Short mmCIF file of C-alpha atoms in Angstrom, two decimals:
data_model
loop_
_atom_site.label_atom_id
_atom_site.label_comp_id
_atom_site.label_asym_id
_atom_site.label_seq_id
_atom_site.Cartn_x
_atom_site.Cartn_y
_atom_site.Cartn_z
CA GLY A 4 -3.66 6.90 19.08
CA ALA A 5 -5.31 4.10 17.88
CA GLY A 6 -4.60 3.11 14.72
CA VAL A 7 -5.92 0.92 11.77
CA SER A 8 -7.63 -1.87 13.21
CA GLN A 9 -9.36 -5.27 11.37
CA SER A 10 -11.01 -8.07 12.36
CA PRO A 11 -10.80 -10.59 12.36
CA SER A 12 -7.06 -11.29 11.96
CA ASN A 13 -7.38 -14.71 10.93
CA LYS A 14 -10.32 -16.57 8.95
CA VAL A 15 -10.57 -19.72 7.63
CA THR A 16 -13.65 -20.98 5.48
CA GLU A 17 -15.12 -23.62 3.32
CA LYS A 18 -15.56 -22.97 -0.30
CA GLY A 19 -19.22 -21.09 -0.71
CA LYS A 20 -19.51 -19.48 2.39
CA ASP A 21 -19.73 -15.88 2.82
CA VAL A 22 -17.11 -13.66 4.75
CA GLU A 23 -17.15 -10.32 6.17
CA LEU A 24 -14.31 -8.63 7.20
CA ARG A 25 -14.22 -5.60 9.22
CA CYS A 26 -12.12 -2.15 9.25
CA ASP A 27 -11.98 0.62 11.71
CA PRO A 28 -10.04 3.98 10.66
CA ILE A 29 -8.50 6.24 12.00
CA SER A 30 -10.76 8.50 13.72
CA GLY A 31 -11.10 11.68 11.87
CA HIS A 32 -9.96 10.13 8.74
CA THR A 33 -12.18 10.27 5.75
CA ALA A 34 -11.20 7.80 3.32
CA LEU A 35 -10.72 4.50 3.50
CA TYR A 36 -9.32 1.97 0.79
CA TRP A 37 -9.61 -1.72 0.90
CA TYR A 38 -6.44 -3.68 -1.03
CA ARG A 39 -5.57 -7.81 -1.13
CA GLN A 40 -2.44 -8.94 -1.28
CA SER A 41 -2.10 -12.60 -2.51
CA LEU A 42 0.82 -14.21 -1.07
CA GLY A 43 4.18 -12.74 -1.77
CA GLN A 44 2.60 -10.47 -4.30
CA GLY A 45 2.08 -6.50 -4.31
CA LEU A 46 -0.87 -4.54 -3.34
CA GLU A 47 -4.37 -5.16 -5.64
CA PHE A 48 -6.37 -2.55 -4.81
CA LEU A 49 -10.32 -3.24 -4.36
CA ILE A 50 -12.47 0.01 -3.52
CA TYR A 51 -11.91 3.56 -2.07
CA PHE A 52 -14.12 5.34 -0.10
CA GLN A 53 -14.82 8.92 0.52
CA GLY A 54 -17.05 9.21 3.39
CA ASN A 55 -19.60 6.37 2.97
CA SER A 56 -19.07 6.84 -0.95
CA ALA A 57 -17.70 4.62 -2.90
CA PRO A 58 -16.85 6.86 -6.42
CA ASP A 59 -14.62 3.95 -7.48
CA LYS A 60 -15.81 -0.09 -7.27
CA SER A 61 -14.12 -1.01 -10.52
CA GLY A 62 -10.87 -2.71 -8.34
CA LEU A 63 -13.53 -5.30 -7.22
CA PRO A 64 -12.61 -9.07 -8.51
CA SER A 65 -16.12 -9.65 -9.25
CA ASP A 66 -19.83 -9.37 -8.30
CA ARG A 67 -19.56 -11.74 -5.41
CA PHE A 68 -17.26 -9.10 -3.68
CA SER A 69 -18.92 -5.96 -2.13
CA ALA A 70 -18.06 -3.53 0.61
CA GLU A 71 -20.15 -0.73 2.14
CA ARG A 72 -19.27 1.85 4.79
CA THR A 73 -21.56 3.44 7.12
CA GLY A 74 -21.53 6.90 9.44
CA GLY A 75 -18.28 7.64 7.46
CA SER A 76 -16.04 5.18 10.15
CA VAL A 77 -16.40 1.43 9.79
CA SER A 78 -16.14 -0.32 6.65
CA THR A 79 -17.18 -4.22 5.78
CA LEU A 80 -15.55 -5.87 2.92
CA THR A 81 -17.83 -9.27 2.11
CA ILE A 82 -17.16 -12.02 0.01
CA GLN A 83 -20.15 -13.82 -1.29
CA ARG A 84 -19.54 -17.63 -2.17
CA THR A 85 -16.18 -17.85 -1.61
CA GLN A 86 -13.41 -19.49 -3.90
CA GLN A 87 -9.96 -20.75 -3.53
CA GLU A 88 -8.45 -18.11 -5.19
CA ASP A 89 -10.12 -15.56 -2.59
CA SER A 90 -7.64 -17.00 -0.17
CA ALA A 91 -5.25 -13.49 0.26
CA VAL A 92 -4.48 -10.99 2.97
CA TYR A 93 -7.12 -8.28 2.99
CA LEU A 94 -5.37 -4.60 4.04
CA CYS A 95 -6.91 -2.04 4.86
CA ALA A 96 -6.06 2.00 4.93
CA SER A 97 -7.34 4.96 5.82
CA SER A 98 -5.53 8.90 4.99
CA LEU A 99 -6.98 12.17 6.31
CA TYR A 100 -8.67 13.28 3.03
CA PHE A 101 -8.74 11.39 -0.38
CA GLY A 102 -6.28 12.90 -2.78
CA GLY A 103 -3.12 15.03 -3.02
CA GLN A 104 -0.67 15.83 -0.03
CA TYR A 105 -3.81 13.85 2.46
CA ASN A 106 -3.10 10.87 0.58
CA GLU A 107 -1.09 9.65 3.10
CA GLN A 108 -2.45 6.14 4.03
CA PHE A 109 -2.23 4.36 7.11
CA PHE A 110 -2.45 0.35 6.78
CA GLY A 111 -3.74 -1.98 9.42
CA PRO A 112 -2.83 -5.26 10.16
CA GLY A 113 -4.84 -7.25 7.30
CA THR A 114 -6.94 -10.07 7.56
CA ARG A 115 -5.44 -12.99 6.54
CA LEU A 116 -8.11 -15.17 4.95
CA THR A 117 -8.10 -18.96 4.09
CA VAL A 118 -10.33 -20.42 2.29
CA LEU A 119 -10.56 -24.38 1.95
CA ALA B 26 -2.31 5.77 -16.85
CA GLN B 27 -0.38 5.65 -13.87
CA LYS B 28 2.38 2.79 -13.43
CA VAL B 29 5.06 2.04 -11.11
CA THR B 30 7.89 0.04 -11.55
CA GLN B 31 10.33 -1.95 -9.02
CA ALA B 32 12.93 -3.65 -11.42
CA GLN B 33 14.33 -4.99 -8.51
CA THR B 34 12.02 -8.42 -6.88
CA GLU B 35 14.72 -9.48 -4.86
CA ILE B 36 18.05 -7.42 -3.08
CA SER B 37 20.20 -9.52 -0.61
CA VAL B 38 22.79 -7.29 1.20
CA VAL B 39 25.49 -8.36 3.68
CA GLU B 40 25.25 -6.32 7.27
CA LYS B 41 26.47 -2.86 6.85
CA GLU B 42 26.48 -2.19 3.27
CA ASP B 43 24.86 0.53 1.47
CA VAL B 44 21.43 -0.85 -0.90
CA THR B 45 19.50 1.00 -3.16
CA LEU B 46 15.88 0.69 -4.32
CA ASP B 47 14.77 1.34 -7.61
CA CYS B 48 11.52 3.19 -8.37
CA VAL B 49 10.31 4.90 -11.87
CA TYR B 50 7.02 5.80 -12.24
CA GLU B 51 4.89 6.64 -14.85
CA THR B 52 2.00 9.78 -15.04
CA ARG B 53 1.06 12.61 -17.32
CA ASP B 54 -0.27 14.60 -14.40
CA THR B 55 2.16 17.87 -13.36
CA THR B 56 1.03 17.47 -10.10
CA TYR B 57 1.52 13.97 -8.02
CA TYR B 58 2.73 12.32 -4.93
CA LEU B 59 5.15 10.01 -4.21
CA PHE B 60 5.64 7.43 -1.33
CA TRP B 61 7.76 4.75 -0.14
CA TYR B 62 6.28 2.14 2.16
CA LYS B 63 7.70 -0.30 4.35
CA GLN B 64 6.34 -4.22 5.03
CA PRO B 65 8.29 -6.43 7.64
CA PRO B 66 7.44 -9.68 8.32
CA SER B 67 4.70 -8.77 10.17
CA GLY B 68 3.02 -8.08 7.47
CA GLU B 69 1.80 -4.30 8.42
CA LEU B 70 2.92 -1.71 5.86
CA VAL B 71 4.42 1.61 7.74
CA PHE B 72 4.83 4.80 5.58
CA LEU B 73 8.13 6.33 5.41
CA ILE B 74 7.70 9.16 3.31
CA ARG B 75 5.52 11.66 0.86
CA ARG B 76 7.50 13.66 -1.82
CA ASN B 77 5.40 16.40 -4.13
CA SER B 78 6.01 16.75 -7.12
CA PHE B 79 7.05 20.04 -6.94
CA ASP B 80 9.46 18.89 -4.06
CA GLU B 81 12.77 17.77 -5.81
CA GLN B 82 14.84 18.19 -3.05
CA ASN B 83 16.25 15.21 -1.46
CA GLU B 84 15.85 14.08 1.99
CA ILE B 85 17.15 12.35 4.78
CA SER B 86 16.48 10.54 7.94
CA GLY B 87 18.86 8.90 9.82
CA ARG B 88 20.43 5.62 7.45
CA TYR B 89 17.12 6.56 5.29
CA SER B 90 17.55 8.44 2.28
CA TRP B 91 15.70 9.61 -1.19
CA ASN B 92 16.79 10.36 -4.29
CA PHE B 93 14.00 12.26 -6.69
CA GLN B 94 14.14 13.02 -9.84
CA LYS B 95 11.88 14.36 -12.07
CA SER B 96 14.23 14.20 -15.39
CA THR B 97 14.77 10.34 -15.33
CA SER B 98 11.32 9.54 -13.17
CA SER B 99 12.56 8.27 -10.40
CA PHE B 100 12.04 7.95 -6.86
CA ASN B 101 14.98 5.96 -5.82
CA PHE B 102 15.56 4.88 -1.58
CA THR B 103 19.08 4.34 0.08
CA ILE B 104 19.63 2.74 3.48
CA THR B 105 23.29 3.33 4.20
CA ALA B 106 24.92 0.52 6.95
CA SER B 107 22.20 -1.86 6.30
CA GLN B 108 20.91 -3.88 9.52
CA VAL B 109 18.85 -7.23 9.80
CA VAL B 110 16.11 -5.16 11.06
CA ASP B 111 15.81 -3.42 7.61
CA SER B 112 14.69 -6.69 5.85
CA ALA B 113 11.32 -6.40 4.47
CA VAL B 114 9.52 -5.66 1.53
CA TYR B 115 9.53 -1.70 -0.24
CA PHE B 116 6.94 -0.44 -1.67
CA CYS B 117 6.98 2.28 -3.86
CA ALA B 118 3.32 4.08 -4.86
CA LEU B 119 2.55 6.98 -6.83
CA TYR B 120 -0.51 8.84 -6.52
CA SER B 121 -1.86 11.27 -9.35
CA GLY B 122 -4.88 12.80 -11.50
CA ASN B 123 -7.41 11.90 -8.52
CA THR B 124 -7.20 8.13 -8.80
CA PRO B 125 -6.23 5.69 -5.82
CA LEU B 126 -2.47 5.06 -5.14
CA VAL B 127 -1.05 2.82 -7.43
CA PHE B 128 1.95 0.87 -5.67
CA GLY B 129 5.11 -0.59 -7.37
CA LYS B 130 5.08 -4.75 -6.91
CA GLY B 131 7.77 -4.20 -4.38
CA THR B 132 11.44 -5.12 -3.82
CA ARG B 133 12.21 -8.01 -0.86
CA LEU B 134 15.34 -6.81 1.39
CA SER B 135 17.49 -9.41 3.21
CA VAL B 136 19.79 -8.56 4.56
CA ILE B 137 22.07 -10.88 6.55
CA ALA B 138 24.17 -10.59 9.47
#
């Protein structure tokens, strides 16, 4: 079956522009996660969804970042007024459920964002 | 608070050598899950293993083996007879307390032919 897909794979934007990153989770997976990985660094947790609800938004770096999920499926991560420090690979993952033995997350290929 | 420490930032070995990647975790929960992920140069993280806190039995999968020791809060990963294709960044992660996965900073493994 299809894995997690993300689009675009690469995005180059100018400082100050808004960008939208899309994630299509594995069909039937109720939990969805966004991470950020800067060059050569570990994974920085941003936000997760259980269904369409985001119980924990504490990982979002600033109020320029927002995310939504509709229909328990596709999610969009929006970055407003992008800054150069937003340049990173944005990874999306999904799992069958949030929690416990179901927290085996499957990752997408990521979106590489470059802010000029 | 949950924490995962991968003290080895980078390891370089010659092909066919065995190599162990260390992972030490911290949690106050008695029920938790540990994971290892591989991130090859292509960038996509690949799930390798999940282990729950009630199962300390070590696991072997081909050239990969995992040593889970609750007494030392460690979940180490050994690759036997390493190959160039094993070159990647390996992440250890912890789930506990109904919070999102906590990842270590990763260990970059380079296997030289």
